[in-house]
Amino acid sequence: MSGNGNGHAYKVVLGYGTCGIAAGATAVKEALEQEVESGGYDVDLDIAGCMGLCFKEPVVEIFDRDGCSVVYGDITAKKVPQLLEEHVGKGQVIEDWVVKKSEDPNACDGDFLANQLRVVLRNCGKINPESIEEYIEIGGYEAARKALTSMTPEEVIDEVSTSGIRGRGGAGFPTGTKWGFARKSPGDEKYLICNADEGDPGAFMDRSVLEGDPHTVLEGMILAGFAIGARQGYIYCRAEYPLALKRLDIAIEECHQKGFLGENIFGSDWSFDVKVKKGAGAFVCGEETAMMASIEGQRGMPKPRPPFPANSGLWGKPTNINNVETFAAIPWIIAEGGEKYADIGTEKSKGTKVFCLAGKVRRTGLAEVPMGYTLRQVIFDVGGGIAGGREFKAVQMGGPSGGCLPAEKLDTQVDYDQITAAGAIIGSGGMIVADNRTCMVDLARYFLSFTQDESCGKCTPCRIGTKRMLEILERICEGKGEPEDIEKLQILAGDIKDASLCALGGTAPNPVLTTLRYFKDEYEDHILNHKCAAGSCPALITLYIDAETCTGCAACVKVCPTDAITGEKKEPHVIDAEACIRCKMCLSRCPSESIIAE
Amino acid sequence: MEQIKVEIDGLACEAPKGSTILDIARANGIDIPTLCYDPRLSPYGACRLCLVEVEGARALLPACCAKADDGMVIQTTNEKLERIRKTLVELLVSDHPMECQGCSKSGRCELQRLADKYGITESSFTGEVHEYDLHRENPFVMRDYNKCIMCGRCIRICREVQGVGVYDFVNRGFKAVPGTPYDRPMQETPCEFCGQCISTCPTGAIKARPYEDFGRVAALDMLRNACAYFKMPEEDMMKALGLESWVTRTTCAYCGCGCQLDIHVIDNKIVEITSPVMVGSGQGNLCVKGRFGYDFVSSSERLTRPLIKKKGKFEEAEWDEALSLVAKKLGDTKKKSGPDSIGVLSSARATNEDNYLIQKFARAVIGTNNVDHCARL
């Protein structure tokens, strides 16, 4: 929150999402509580969801009376006493720890946030997600109140259509049109589902929104339920998101107490309620027909469409399914107006999109940018470029269903049509950045192993086809590929795309097809020359130590599982190629980057 | 009922609204290959063999699931579709033991037929092949999941037709396979051993376990194998070998449903009972009695001649002697104690006609209404 409201000299807000907790925020929280108590500081302690600065977690933001704030990153329990003493006690900013200052957006890593435009993430990291009061204080539930008391369902749909927002779950279907179908579908009993079964490797925006701002999602659902005529909503959230589930439960309970969920919401004659259904961690349950089967208590397996959910969905009733990020944008659209949203973005892709920066990028985290930003802007301006100053090689967009784009595509605008034309998809918004140490064959193999593991097994092409593709890729990575394997992969990939029952199988070959399109030489290098130029595939590389730069620190010796590294202290070390199993543990530990894989 | 008009492979077809593309095609003599389809079950769309091209559609559609719309123009075969079908069969074959000669399903196996159609003897895809243990824990149903093609028909027939639900898929991806809860033996599940899963399994993954006469069963397998090898219908093969038909169609006599049975006989002994799909009142569905309750027919304990108790011991007699004795005793009893001193109890195993005659005999000949029946088998 800006300002610190309740009269304290400072407000100290700790980022307390899963990423922060994983980085040690619980210890920081305890230290803060203890220190404030024992030091007698005039401080209001609060928590918030993830701010998106995952690369700097745990993060603490300190607000003064004027609402100006300083964000500190990499805070540990040990740093807490000094932090409070200097910043709160003496009013001195500890410059070395600063990530961002509100009055100077370009300070340190401040441009990570300065280059973003936050609509979906507008409250994440700013309010306490476990307090409906804080959400209401910044105008929460006003959009829902306005719609339910002064708008017709059709007007709500029109506003959403005007905004031009397209489904943020991956397929990019216009949300207003989808709601229109569900609205017009005959039947008194309709259902609304929020797809929170986020499962793409490298995508975590839905989790962050649910952990950081669950009320926004609930408000979006109330609006959608009202618009399509559904009185019951479900949030299908994976059980691996315990914090999101906990905060959703709290938020739903708070809504019941306030009368925002239940009978006659805001005094209108509209009633709507939300139930949370925990998913058991099957990636395929993100597919809408499999998700509905799972909610019904069956094994999560997709069914052919048509019939589409808008006509025959959950328990055979008209059903509308949207993603967390879509719902999170809806209250903003209703409050600010669809036209304002449509002003952001490109001609056919409106608004903002949250991307999850992961992989070899310097600043990993959540980046919400207007549609139409180029990939270069997202990866370099927001993400800060490649970690360790290496060379950018490719970005995998849209997770395992998406594709890999090379450096020459960096100036492609982030827009549904342009990204699709380049061979990838926006998908859920995962961006996994690869540098020149990433082998593209291995990357394709990794994604295919994921989809193969997660295939439900129902249809033949996905169950056996992706398995056979994976086996070919494994052979290539082991240097046992045959020249005809490339053509075989291409033909099989085409048949799998055409013949699969659902989008999981239909898109599973994409990482292979795009790496074949842009990095065919790497495949050929593996097959014909038995070489992995990225120095990644264990069967095709040799590890050795550059004697000129090796400092003899022996960090490599400690991690080598086969004792293949020897050498005197402070003298260059040597790897015994016979004993080496090329696990590359040494490579990841070497502080002087003296270990070379070729 | 409202009719729609569609064009399939250039042929103008008419069908009731709500028909699937597959229904219409088959009704018009156009064959679309399928593996997961069984007319007794809800369509499933998993094997992808029935994919067809519909003009204006975004993607290929499974003919078994896709409802035809008026004016649809459909192609069931073209280069692309046939290539996809061949790939699919090759993929299935790549994880299927192609030792058809040793498989009792040979000649009736739907995968074998398709592999044959597409000229596949071995797959061009090589890789991991499943090696599951055989499930032979009960006397009726034998499961060999190495031959399973994951069509889900066993799961659906158990749930949709029988309302039992013994099976579901377990695991995901390549490892997905049908199974019982916690992999328990079937006798520890609510299984009624109707063998419906056997009746729908397109391959040799689920088979009836012969309880005796292994030699005769093997002979039947050999005959079917020969049919598969020479691509001859069973009828023609029998003619060529100078054999009488080894399949007799009859009506099941266990209850009044009237299910049709195909009794497979070798050397005057029943070796298997099946039911023709979509024929008769049972539509190809049988219960445990109809499918497996035939061992009494050639049981050594079965009475084939009348017995008369003489001096407290049953002795074999001739029919004339036995019937004369019964007629005399019935006449004596009627004369002495009146017709109502006699009651007639007939059998549900007898046909309707026989049962009619028995009550007629009781009422018209004996003169009593004391007629009952054991229709609680």
XYZ file of C-alpha atoms in Angstrom, chain B residues 87-224:
138
model
C 1.148 -43.830 -38.765
C -1.375 -44.548 -36.011
C -1.454 -48.264 -36.737
C 2.342 -48.308 -36.892
C 2.516 -46.561 -33.536
C 0.132 -49.105 -32.010
C 2.074 -51.963 -33.567
C 5.331 -50.514 -32.191
C 4.100 -51.404 -28.704
C 2.245 -54.601 -29.503
C 3.655 -58.115 -29.636
C 3.067 -59.038 -33.268
C 3.154 -62.757 -32.627
C -0.311 -63.261 -34.017
C 0.107 -66.970 -34.705
C 0.294 -67.650 -30.989
C -2.651 -65.415 -30.130
C -6.125 -66.828 -29.796
C -7.544 -63.521 -31.019
C -5.891 -63.956 -34.392
C -8.497 -63.848 -37.122
C -10.810 -61.750 -35.004
C -8.321 -59.086 -33.901
C -9.201 -55.585 -35.075
C -5.593 -54.408 -34.904
C -4.439 -57.370 -36.962
C -7.021 -56.511 -39.589
C -5.843 -52.899 -39.773
C -2.162 -53.825 -39.800
C -3.019 -56.094 -42.667
C -4.926 -53.365 -44.465
C -1.992 -50.984 -44.248
C 0.575 -53.654 -45.047
C 2.351 -53.390 -41.708
C 4.180 -56.432 -40.467
C 6.540 -54.509 -38.250
C 6.608 -50.899 -37.196
C 9.087 -48.390 -38.550
C 9.150 -46.956 -35.039
C 11.238 -48.757 -32.531
C 11.569 -48.114 -28.854
C 10.360 -49.164 -25.454
C 7.826 -51.981 -25.421
C 5.675 -52.772 -22.401
C 6.338 -55.951 -20.491
C 3.451 -56.501 -18.148
C 2.800 -59.695 -16.218
C -0.231 -61.687 -17.333
C -3.256 -61.496 -15.063
C -4.637 -64.976 -14.652
C -5.984 -64.796 -11.147
C -9.536 -65.968 -11.848
C -11.105 -68.767 -13.902
C -12.940 -66.563 -16.391
C -11.056 -63.491 -17.573
C -7.421 -63.391 -18.618
C -5.714 -60.033 -19.117
C -2.570 -59.465 -21.140
C -1.924 -55.726 -21.202
C 1.048 -56.142 -23.494
C -1.588 -56.426 -26.200
C -3.677 -53.497 -24.937
C -4.178 -50.572 -27.308
C -5.844 -48.298 -24.710
C -9.134 -48.020 -26.570
C -10.963 -47.872 -23.241
C -13.718 -50.211 -24.414
C -13.394 -52.559 -21.419
C -13.645 -49.588 -19.076
C -16.669 -48.152 -20.828
C -18.609 -51.400 -21.232
C -18.112 -52.218 -17.558
C -19.299 -48.775 -16.516
C -21.886 -47.914 -19.148
C -23.524 -51.258 -19.893
C -22.919 -53.269 -16.736
C -22.971 -50.341 -14.310
C -20.142 -51.928 -12.354
C -16.932 -50.046 -13.132
C -14.245 -52.549 -12.274
C -11.669 -50.908 -14.512
C -10.207 -47.490 -15.074
C -6.956 -46.217 -16.471
C -3.984 -45.963 -14.182
C -0.772 -43.970 -14.748
C -0.175 -41.366 -17.414
C 1.606 -41.019 -20.729
C 3.147 -44.091 -22.282
C 2.682 -45.909 -18.978
C -1.083 -45.449 -18.960
C -2.900 -48.781 -18.841
C -6.302 -50.059 -17.733
C -6.392 -51.687 -14.347
C -8.452 -52.607 -11.333
C -8.428 -50.525 -8.133
C -4.994 -50.901 -6.506
C -4.275 -53.601 -9.078
C -6.358 -56.083 -7.080
C -7.306 -59.433 -8.570
C -10.709 -59.239 -10.203
C -12.366 -61.513 -7.646
C -11.569 -58.851 -5.041
C -13.410 -56.200 -7.036
C -17.177 -55.952 -7.602
C -16.631 -57.857 -10.888
C -19.510 -60.185 -11.804
C -17.483 -62.000 -14.459
C -19.987 -61.237 -17.171
C -17.083 -61.155 -19.592
C -18.448 -58.097 -21.352
C -14.902 -56.704 -21.420
C -13.896 -59.802 -23.359
C -16.702 -59.219 -25.814
C -15.556 -55.707 -26.633
C -11.759 -56.004 -26.488
C -10.541 -55.465 -30.055
C -7.258 -57.300 -29.469
C -6.097 -60.241 -27.434
C -5.636 -58.135 -24.310
C -8.720 -59.509 -22.554
C -9.692 -63.064 -23.319
C -11.968 -65.757 -21.975
C -10.046 -68.343 -20.053
C -10.971 -71.792 -21.291
C -11.574 -74.018 -18.295
C -10.984 -77.325 -19.939
C -10.590 -78.912 -23.332
C -7.406 -77.044 -24.105
C -6.875 -79.238 -27.141
C -10.177 -78.260 -28.668
C -9.593 -74.587 -27.889
C -6.221 -74.824 -29.574
C -7.851 -76.432 -32.587
C -10.316 -73.557 -32.808
C -7.478 -71.064 -32.531
C -5.669 -72.839 -35.319
C -8.707 -72.723 -37.565
C -9.151 -69.004 -36.921
